[in-house]
Short mmCIF file of C-alpha atoms in Angstrom, two decimals:
data_model
loop_
_atom_site.label_atom_id
_atom_site.label_comp_id
_atom_site.label_asym_id
_atom_site.label_seq_id
_atom_site.Cartn_x
_atom_site.Cartn_y
_atom_site.Cartn_z
CA UNK I 1 -5.46 3.80 -103.47
CA UNK I 2 -7.35 7.03 -102.71
CA UNK I 3 -5.72 10.25 -103.84
CA UNK I 4 -6.81 13.80 -103.07
CA UNK I 5 -5.57 16.57 -105.34
CA UNK I 6 -6.00 20.15 -104.09
CA UNK I 7 -5.28 23.19 -106.25
CA UNK I 8 -5.98 26.90 -106.00
CA UNK I 9 -6.51 26.96 -109.79
CA UNK I 10 -10.07 27.07 -111.11
CA UNK I 11 -9.94 23.86 -113.10
CA UNK I 12 -13.07 24.66 -115.09
CA UNK I 13 -12.19 28.22 -116.10
CA UNK I 14 -8.44 28.27 -116.71
CA UNK I 15 -6.15 27.50 -119.60
CA UNK I 16 -4.76 23.93 -119.55
CA UNK I 17 -1.74 23.76 -117.28
CA UNK I 18 0.05 21.37 -114.97
CA UNK I 19 -3.07 20.79 -112.86
CA UNK I 20 -5.09 19.55 -115.82
CA UNK I 21 -2.32 17.24 -117.05
CA UNK I 22 -1.82 15.77 -113.57
CA UNK I 23 -5.54 15.04 -113.32
CA UNK I 24 -5.46 13.32 -116.72
CA UNK I 25 -2.56 11.16 -115.57
CA UNK I 26 -4.14 10.15 -112.24
CA UNK I 27 -7.77 9.69 -113.24
CA UNK I 28 -7.55 6.21 -114.76
CA UNK I 29 -5.11 4.84 -112.20
CA UNK I 30 -6.51 5.83 -108.81
CA UNK I 31 -9.64 6.70 -106.88
CA UNK I 32 -9.26 10.45 -107.41
CA UNK I 33 -10.91 13.44 -105.77
CA UNK I 34 -10.08 16.91 -107.09
CA UNK I 35 -10.65 19.93 -104.87
CA UNK I 36 -10.30 23.32 -106.55
CA UNK I 37 -11.17 26.97 -105.99
CA UNK I 38 -13.95 28.74 -107.85
CA UNK I 39 -13.62 32.48 -108.26
CA UNK I 40 -17.17 33.08 -109.48
CA UNK I 41 -20.57 33.33 -107.82
CA UNK I 42 -21.96 29.97 -108.87
CA UNK I 43 -21.65 28.27 -105.48
CA UNK I 44 -20.29 24.86 -104.53
CA UNK I 45 -19.81 22.36 -107.32
CA UNK I 46 -19.87 18.64 -106.59
CA UNK I 47 -19.92 16.23 -109.47
CA UNK I 48 -18.69 12.83 -110.56
CA UNK I 49 -17.08 12.74 -113.99
CA UNK I 50 -15.90 9.31 -114.97
CA UNK I 51 -13.56 8.16 -112.21
CA UNK I 52 -13.07 11.66 -110.79
CA UNK I 53 -14.96 13.25 -107.93
CA UNK I 54 -14.83 17.06 -108.33
CA UNK I 55 -15.38 19.50 -105.48
CA UNK I 56 -15.30 23.17 -106.47
CA UNK I 57 -15.28 25.57 -103.52
CA UNK I 58 -16.25 29.24 -104.07
CA UNK I 59 -13.78 31.65 -102.50
CA UNK I 60 -12.48 35.17 -102.88
CA UNK I 61 -8.78 35.00 -103.67
CA UNK I 62 -7.89 37.47 -100.91
CA UNK I 63 -9.57 35.24 -98.33
CA UNK I 64 -7.10 32.44 -99.08
CA UNK I 65 -4.49 34.34 -97.08
CA UNK I 66 -6.48 33.35 -94.00
CA UNK I 67 -5.11 29.82 -93.58
CA UNK I 68 -8.27 28.11 -92.35
CA UNK I 69 -10.77 29.51 -94.88
CA UNK I 70 -10.43 26.86 -97.57
CA UNK I 71 -9.85 24.12 -94.98
CA UNK I 72 -13.07 24.84 -93.09
CA UNK I 73 -15.14 25.01 -96.28
CA UNK I 74 -13.66 21.76 -97.54
CA UNK I 75 -14.27 19.95 -94.24
CA UNK I 76 -17.97 20.71 -94.59
CA UNK I 77 -18.11 19.03 -98.00
CA UNK I 78 -15.95 15.91 -97.80
CA UNK I 79 -15.61 13.48 -94.88
CA UNK I 80 -13.36 10.97 -96.64
CA UNK I 81 -9.84 9.91 -95.69
CA UNK I 82 -7.09 9.61 -98.29
CA UNK I 83 -3.85 7.71 -98.69
CA UNK I 84 -2.11 10.54 -100.56
CA UNK I 85 -2.74 14.24 -100.99
CA UNK I 86 -1.02 16.24 -103.72
CA UNK I 87 -1.31 19.97 -103.05
CA UNK I 88 -0.39 22.61 -105.58
CA UNK I 89 0.65 26.09 -104.48
CA UNK I 90 0.73 27.58 -100.96
CA UNK I 91 -3.01 28.20 -100.62
CA UNK I 92 -3.85 24.57 -101.32
CA UNK I 93 -0.78 23.54 -99.34
CA UNK I 94 -2.01 25.18 -96.13
CA UNK I 95 -5.27 23.25 -96.35
CA UNK I 96 -3.38 20.02 -97.02
CA UNK I 97 -1.10 20.51 -93.99
CA UNK I 98 -4.17 20.90 -91.77
CA UNK I 99 -5.64 17.71 -93.24
CA UNK I 100 -2.39 15.90 -92.50
CA UNK I 101 -2.45 17.11 -88.90
CA UNK I 102 -6.09 16.04 -88.58
CA UNK I 103 -5.31 12.53 -89.81
CA UNK I 104 -7.46 12.87 -92.92
CA UNK I 105 -4.50 12.11 -95.21
CA UNK I 106 -1.56 9.76 -94.64
CA UNK I 107 1.00 11.40 -96.92
CA UNK I 108 1.38 14.92 -98.29
CA UNK I 109 3.20 15.79 -101.52
CA UNK I 110 3.59 19.51 -102.21
CA UNK I 111 3.99 20.77 -105.77
CA UNK I 112 6.10 23.93 -105.81
CA UNK I 113 5.09 25.27 -109.23
CA UNK I 114 6.07 28.98 -109.00
CA UNK I 115 7.65 31.55 -106.74
CA UNK I 116 4.29 33.01 -105.79
CA UNK I 117 5.48 35.99 -103.69
CA UNK I 118 6.74 37.56 -106.91
CA UNK I 119 3.16 37.91 -108.17
CA UNK I 120 2.50 40.58 -105.53
CA UNK I 121 3.72 44.18 -105.35
CA UNK I 122 3.10 44.91 -101.68
CA UNK I 123 5.80 43.92 -99.20
CA UNK I 124 3.44 42.57 -96.55
CA UNK I 125 1.66 40.24 -99.04
CA UNK I 126 5.03 39.23 -100.52
CA UNK I 127 6.35 38.23 -97.07
CA UNK I 128 3.14 36.48 -96.08
CA UNK I 129 3.14 34.40 -99.27
CA UNK I 130 6.83 33.60 -98.82
CA UNK I 131 6.16 32.36 -95.28
CA UNK I 132 3.21 30.29 -96.49
CA UNK I 133 5.43 28.54 -99.04
CA UNK I 134 8.09 27.88 -96.41
CA UNK I 135 5.51 26.43 -94.03
CA UNK I 136 4.09 24.12 -96.71
CA UNK I 137 7.51 22.75 -97.67
CA UNK I 138 8.58 22.22 -94.05
CA UNK I 139 5.37 20.36 -93.20
CA UNK I 140 5.03 18.17 -96.30
CA UNK I 141 6.38 14.66 -96.68
CA UNK I 142 7.92 15.48 -100.05
CA UNK I 143 8.21 18.56 -102.27
CA UNK I 144 8.53 18.75 -106.06
CA UNK I 145 9.80 21.95 -107.73
CA UNK I 146 9.58 22.85 -111.41
CA UNK I 147 12.79 24.89 -111.65
CA UNK I 148 16.41 24.32 -110.62
CA UNK I 149 16.72 27.92 -109.38
CA UNK I 150 13.58 27.35 -107.33
CA UNK I 151 15.13 24.22 -105.80
CA UNK I 152 18.18 26.18 -104.73
CA UNK I 153 15.97 28.91 -103.27
CA UNK I 154 13.95 26.36 -101.27
CA UNK I 155 17.11 24.65 -100.03
CA UNK I 156 18.43 27.96 -98.70
CA UNK I 157 15.04 28.87 -97.27
CA UNK I 158 14.19 25.59 -95.50
CA UNK I 159 17.23 23.33 -95.54
CA UNK I 160 15.12 20.91 -97.63
CA UNK I 161 16.07 20.02 -101.20
CA UNK I 162 12.96 19.39 -103.34
CA UNK I 163 12.90 16.89 -106.17
CA UNK I 164 13.04 18.31 -109.70
CA UNK I 165 9.89 17.59 -111.71
CA UNK I 166 9.58 20.35 -114.35
CA UNK I 167 6.54 21.20 -116.43
CA UNK I 168 6.06 19.11 -119.51
CA UNK I 169 4.22 18.45 -122.73
CA UNK I 170 2.00 15.92 -124.45
CA UNK I 171 4.59 14.91 -127.04
CA UNK I 172 2.17 12.78 -129.04
CA UNK I 173 -0.30 15.66 -129.45
CA UNK I 174 2.37 18.04 -130.78
CA UNK I 175 4.13 15.55 -133.06
CA UNK I 176 2.40 16.59 -136.30
CA UNK I 177 4.08 17.81 -139.46
CA UNK I 178 4.64 21.50 -140.16
CA UNK I 179 2.49 23.11 -142.86
CA UNK I 180 3.70 25.29 -145.71
CA UNK I 181 2.55 28.90 -145.51
CA UNK I 182 3.30 32.40 -146.72
CA UNK I 183 5.99 34.47 -145.03
CA UNK I 184 7.41 34.06 -141.53
CA UNK I 185 4.89 33.50 -138.73
CA UNK I 186 5.90 34.22 -135.15
CA UNK I 187 3.66 32.56 -132.55
CA UNK I 188 2.80 33.31 -128.93
CA UNK I 189 0.59 31.02 -126.85
CA UNK I 190 -0.45 31.70 -123.27
CA UNK I 191 -1.89 34.26 -120.87
CA UNK I 192 -1.79 37.86 -122.03
CA UNK I 193 -0.25 39.59 -119.02
CA UNK I 194 2.51 42.16 -118.61
CA UNK I 195 5.00 39.50 -117.57
CA UNK I 196 4.27 37.57 -120.80
CA UNK I 197 6.58 40.05 -122.55
CA UNK I 198 4.65 40.40 -125.82
CA UNK I 199 5.03 44.17 -126.03
CA UNK I 200 8.64 44.00 -127.11
CA UNK I 201 8.13 41.70 -130.16
CA UNK I 202 5.20 43.85 -131.30
CA UNK I 203 7.45 46.93 -131.11
CA UNK I 204 10.05 45.04 -133.14
CA UNK I 205 7.61 43.95 -135.82
CA UNK I 206 7.66 47.19 -137.88
CA UNK I 207 11.45 46.88 -138.19
CA UNK I 208 11.27 43.23 -139.26
CA UNK I 209 8.56 43.99 -141.80
CA UNK I 210 10.73 46.53 -143.63
CA UNK I 211 12.58 43.62 -145.22
CA UNK I 212 10.55 40.48 -144.56
CA UNK I 213 6.96 39.24 -144.68
CA UNK I 214 6.60 38.67 -140.93
CA UNK I 215 3.36 38.33 -138.98
CA UNK I 216 2.35 37.29 -135.45
CA UNK I 217 -0.27 34.86 -134.16
CA UNK I 218 -1.28 35.42 -130.53
CA UNK I 219 -3.22 32.60 -128.86
CA UNK I 220 -4.74 33.21 -125.45
CA UNK I 221 -6.61 35.73 -123.34
CA UNK I 222 -5.76 38.02 -120.46
CA UNK I 223 -6.28 41.43 -118.94
CA UNK I 224 -3.35 42.86 -120.93
CA UNK I 225 -4.93 42.15 -124.31
CA UNK I 226 -6.36 45.66 -124.76
CA UNK I 227 -2.88 47.13 -124.18
CA UNK I 228 -1.37 44.85 -126.81
CA UNK I 229 -4.10 45.59 -129.33
CA UNK I 230 -3.59 49.33 -128.88
CA UNK I 231 0.18 48.90 -129.19
CA UNK I 232 -0.20 47.01 -132.47
CA UNK I 233 -2.36 49.86 -133.80
CA UNK I 234 0.09 52.49 -132.59
CA UNK I 235 2.95 50.63 -134.27
CA UNK I 236 0.86 50.36 -137.46
CA UNK I 237 1.11 46.56 -137.55
CA UNK I 238 -2.43 45.64 -136.50
CA UNK I 239 -2.95 43.97 -139.89
CA UNK I 240 -0.03 41.65 -139.11
CA UNK I 241 -0.81 40.85 -135.45
CA UNK I 242 -3.62 38.32 -135.21
CA UNK I 243 -5.33 37.90 -131.83
CA UNK I 244 -7.02 34.51 -132.04
CA UNK I 245 -8.30 34.26 -128.47
CA UNK I 246 -8.49 31.24 -126.22
CA UNK I 247 -7.81 28.03 -128.14
CA UNK I 248 -8.74 24.53 -126.98
CA UNK I 249 -5.66 22.61 -125.91
CA UNK I 250 -6.13 19.84 -128.47
CA UNK I 251 -6.37 22.47 -131.23
CA UNK I 252 -3.03 24.15 -130.41
CA UNK I 253 -0.99 21.97 -132.83
CA UNK I 254 -3.16 23.17 -135.72
CA UNK I 255 -1.83 26.70 -135.12
CA UNK I 256 1.68 25.70 -134.08
CA UNK I 257 2.16 23.79 -137.33
CA UNK I 258 1.49 27.00 -139.29
CA UNK I 259 4.22 28.97 -137.49
CA UNK I 260 8.00 29.29 -137.80
CA UNK I 261 9.11 30.60 -134.39
CA UNK I 262 7.69 30.29 -130.87
CA UNK I 263 7.86 33.31 -128.57
CA UNK I 264 8.81 32.98 -124.93
CA UNK I 265 10.12 36.52 -124.54
CA UNK I 266 9.02 36.78 -120.93
CA UNK I 267 9.56 40.06 -119.12
CA UNK I 268 12.68 39.49 -116.94
CA UNK I 269 11.44 39.55 -113.36
CA UNK I 270 11.95 37.56 -110.17
CA UNK I 271 8.80 35.63 -111.05
CA UNK I 272 10.13 34.51 -114.43
CA UNK I 273 13.52 33.49 -113.00
CA UNK I 274 11.82 30.74 -111.01
CA UNK I 275 9.25 29.65 -113.60
CA UNK I 276 9.24 26.86 -116.18
CA UNK I 277 6.91 27.93 -119.04
CA UNK I 278 4.83 25.14 -120.57
CA UNK I 279 4.66 27.02 -123.87
CA UNK I 280 8.39 26.65 -124.48
CA UNK I 281 8.34 22.84 -124.32
CA UNK I 282 5.18 22.76 -126.44
CA UNK I 283 6.95 24.84 -129.09
CA UNK I 284 9.89 22.45 -129.00
CA UNK I 285 7.68 19.37 -129.32
CA UNK I 286 6.12 20.99 -132.41
CA UNK I 287 9.51 21.57 -134.01
CA UNK I 288 9.40 25.34 -133.51
CA UNK I 289 12.67 27.08 -132.64
CA UNK I 290 12.12 29.03 -129.41
CA UNK I 291 12.93 32.72 -129.03
CA UNK I 292 13.29 33.23 -125.28
CA UNK I 293 14.48 35.79 -122.79
CA UNK I 294 17.78 34.60 -121.35
CA UNK I 295 16.69 34.10 -117.76
CA UNK I 296 16.30 31.16 -115.37
CA UNK I 297 16.29 27.50 -116.39
CA UNK I 298 14.82 28.09 -119.82
CA UNK I 299 17.63 30.22 -121.22
CA UNK I 300 20.22 27.69 -120.09
CA UNK I 301 18.32 24.72 -121.52
CA UNK I 302 17.83 26.38 -124.92
CA UNK I 303 21.52 27.23 -125.23
CA UNK I 304 22.76 23.84 -124.04
CA UNK I 305 20.45 21.91 -126.35
CA UNK I 306 20.52 24.30 -129.33
CA UNK I 307 16.74 24.41 -129.78
CA UNK I 308 16.32 28.15 -130.26
CA UNK I 309 17.84 31.52 -129.44
CA UNK I 310 18.07 33.49 -126.22
CA UNK I 311 17.85 37.26 -126.15
CA UNK I 312 18.18 40.23 -123.89
CA UNK I 313 14.77 41.78 -123.36
CA UNK I 314 15.13 44.65 -125.82
CA UNK I 315 14.04 45.37 -129.38
CA UNK I 316 17.52 45.62 -130.93
CA UNK I 317 18.71 42.23 -129.66
CA UNK I 318 15.41 40.60 -130.62
CA UNK I 319 15.54 42.05 -134.14
CA UNK I 320 19.20 41.19 -134.73
CA UNK I 321 18.90 37.56 -133.63
CA UNK I 322 15.50 36.98 -135.25
CA UNK I 323 16.79 38.27 -138.60
CA UNK I 324 19.75 35.93 -138.30
CA UNK I 325 17.32 33.03 -137.98
CA UNK I 326 15.05 34.21 -140.79
CA UNK I 327 18.04 34.41 -143.13
CA UNK I 328 19.39 31.01 -142.12
CA UNK I 329 16.76 28.37 -142.85
CA UNK I 330 19.16 25.51 -142.11
CA UNK I 331 19.73 26.85 -138.60
CA UNK I 332 15.99 27.14 -138.02
CA UNK I 333 15.52 23.57 -139.19
CA UNK I 334 18.27 22.21 -136.93
CA UNK I 335 16.91 24.09 -133.91
CA UNK I 336 13.46 22.67 -134.64
CA UNK I 337 14.75 19.10 -134.91
CA UNK I 338 16.80 19.48 -131.73
CA UNK I 339 13.72 20.82 -129.94
CA UNK I 340 11.62 17.80 -130.87
CA UNK I 341 14.28 15.44 -129.53
CA UNK I 342 14.79 17.45 -126.34
CA UNK I 343 11.05 17.75 -125.64
CA UNK I 344 10.75 13.96 -125.31
CA UNK I 345 12.49 14.29 -121.93
CA UNK I 346 9.51 16.36 -120.76
CA UNK I 347 6.62 14.09 -121.65
CA UNK I 348 3.95 14.53 -118.95
CA UNK I 349 3.41 10.79 -118.55
CA UNK I 350 7.08 10.16 -117.78
CA UNK I 351 7.37 13.16 -115.44
CA UNK I 352 4.31 12.18 -113.40
CA UNK I 353 5.37 8.53 -113.42
CA UNK I 354 8.64 9.64 -111.81
CA UNK I 355 6.81 11.87 -109.32
CA UNK I 356 4.44 9.10 -108.24
CA UNK I 357 7.28 6.56 -107.92
CA UNK I 358 9.04 8.93 -105.50
CA UNK I 359 5.81 9.38 -103.53
CA UNK I 360 5.24 5.62 -103.28
CA UNK I 361 8.84 5.00 -102.29
CA UNK I 362 8.52 7.54 -99.45
CA UNK I 363 5.11 6.23 -98.47
CA UNK I 364 6.31 2.61 -98.35
CA UNK I 365 9.27 3.50 -96.18
CA UNK I 366 7.08 5.57 -93.89
CA UNK I 367 9.73 8.22 -93.39
CA UNK I 368 9.42 11.97 -93.48
CA UNK I 369 11.20 13.87 -96.23
CA UNK I 370 14.11 16.03 -95.10
#
C-alpha cells in the first residue's frame, strides 16, 4: 500500500504537531512518501530516511494561494502513483485534488486541522482561504476535522459532515510521575504568538505573588517572545517568568512533571473557537490540571470531565479561579487524575487507527464521501 502525505508545514523546522505524529504512525506500516513545504532558501530536499521518502519543496507562503504552484513543482519531482493521499490544510489539499483529477492517486483524505481563514486579517485573503477549504472538502473522498464546531461549520458550508478525529497525545511518553518542587509552577508550552494568550497570565502574576510563591515556565519560541519578555520586565516579574526556548518533544515530560498547572489561556478569537490545542491534552496526560479560556471544544471538554478550570479571558477571573485551585490541593489532585484518565481517549495511535480504518472502509467500497 503506497501512501502520499502532503502538508504545508515545514516538517524539519516546526514544533512537533499532528503532521509529525501522523508520519510516525504511518512510517512502519506503509510505503510512505512525505511531501512538505520549505520556507527557506536551501532548495529541494529529497531523502530516504528509514521507510520514508521525503520531498521538501521550497516555496514562498504567499505563492501557495496560486493553486497550481505547489502542484507543478511536485510533478517535476515525483512520478509515482499512490493508493491513498492524505492532505493537510487547504494549500496541500489543492495539490492533492489536482493529483486525484490527474489519476496519480486513487483516494483522497483531507485533514481539516484549523479554520485557516481566521489566521488572516485582510478580507480578500480570508475569503480566498475559505473558498480553498470548501473546494478541498467538496473534492475529497473523505474529510476529518479536529473540532466539533469545525464539523458544524463545514456541514453548513458544504453539506458534507466530516468525521471527528481530534488532535491527540502520546500517552506513554507523558505518563511519568510528578516531581516535588518549591512553590507553584504554572507552565505554558507552544508557539509564542498573540493568539497564545500568555500576556494575561503574566499580567496576573504580580497579584498572585503577593500571597503565594508562584512562577511560570514558558516552553517554545515565536515572534511574540520579545513582547512577552518586555511585559514580564514591565510587570516586575521577570525573575519569576522563565523562557526556556524550544524543547525537544521527548523532553517535554521532564518540564511538565515539575509544574502544577498547564496554561491554555488562548486569546478568544474565531481561530481559537475552531482549534483543538495539542498542549491541553498533553497537560492532561501528565496529570496537570488545565487552565483554559472557555471557548470552543476545549472549554466544554474540561468542564464535562472535570480536568481543570475554564476562565473568561481577563486577569480578575484568572486570578480568582487560580487562587481557588492553589488553596485547594485536593481539587488540583482530582483534576489531575481525571485528566490522565480522559487523555487516554486521545492517544495518537488509537486516533490514527480509527482514521485509517475509515479510509480503508471507503476505499474498499469505492464510493465517494458525501
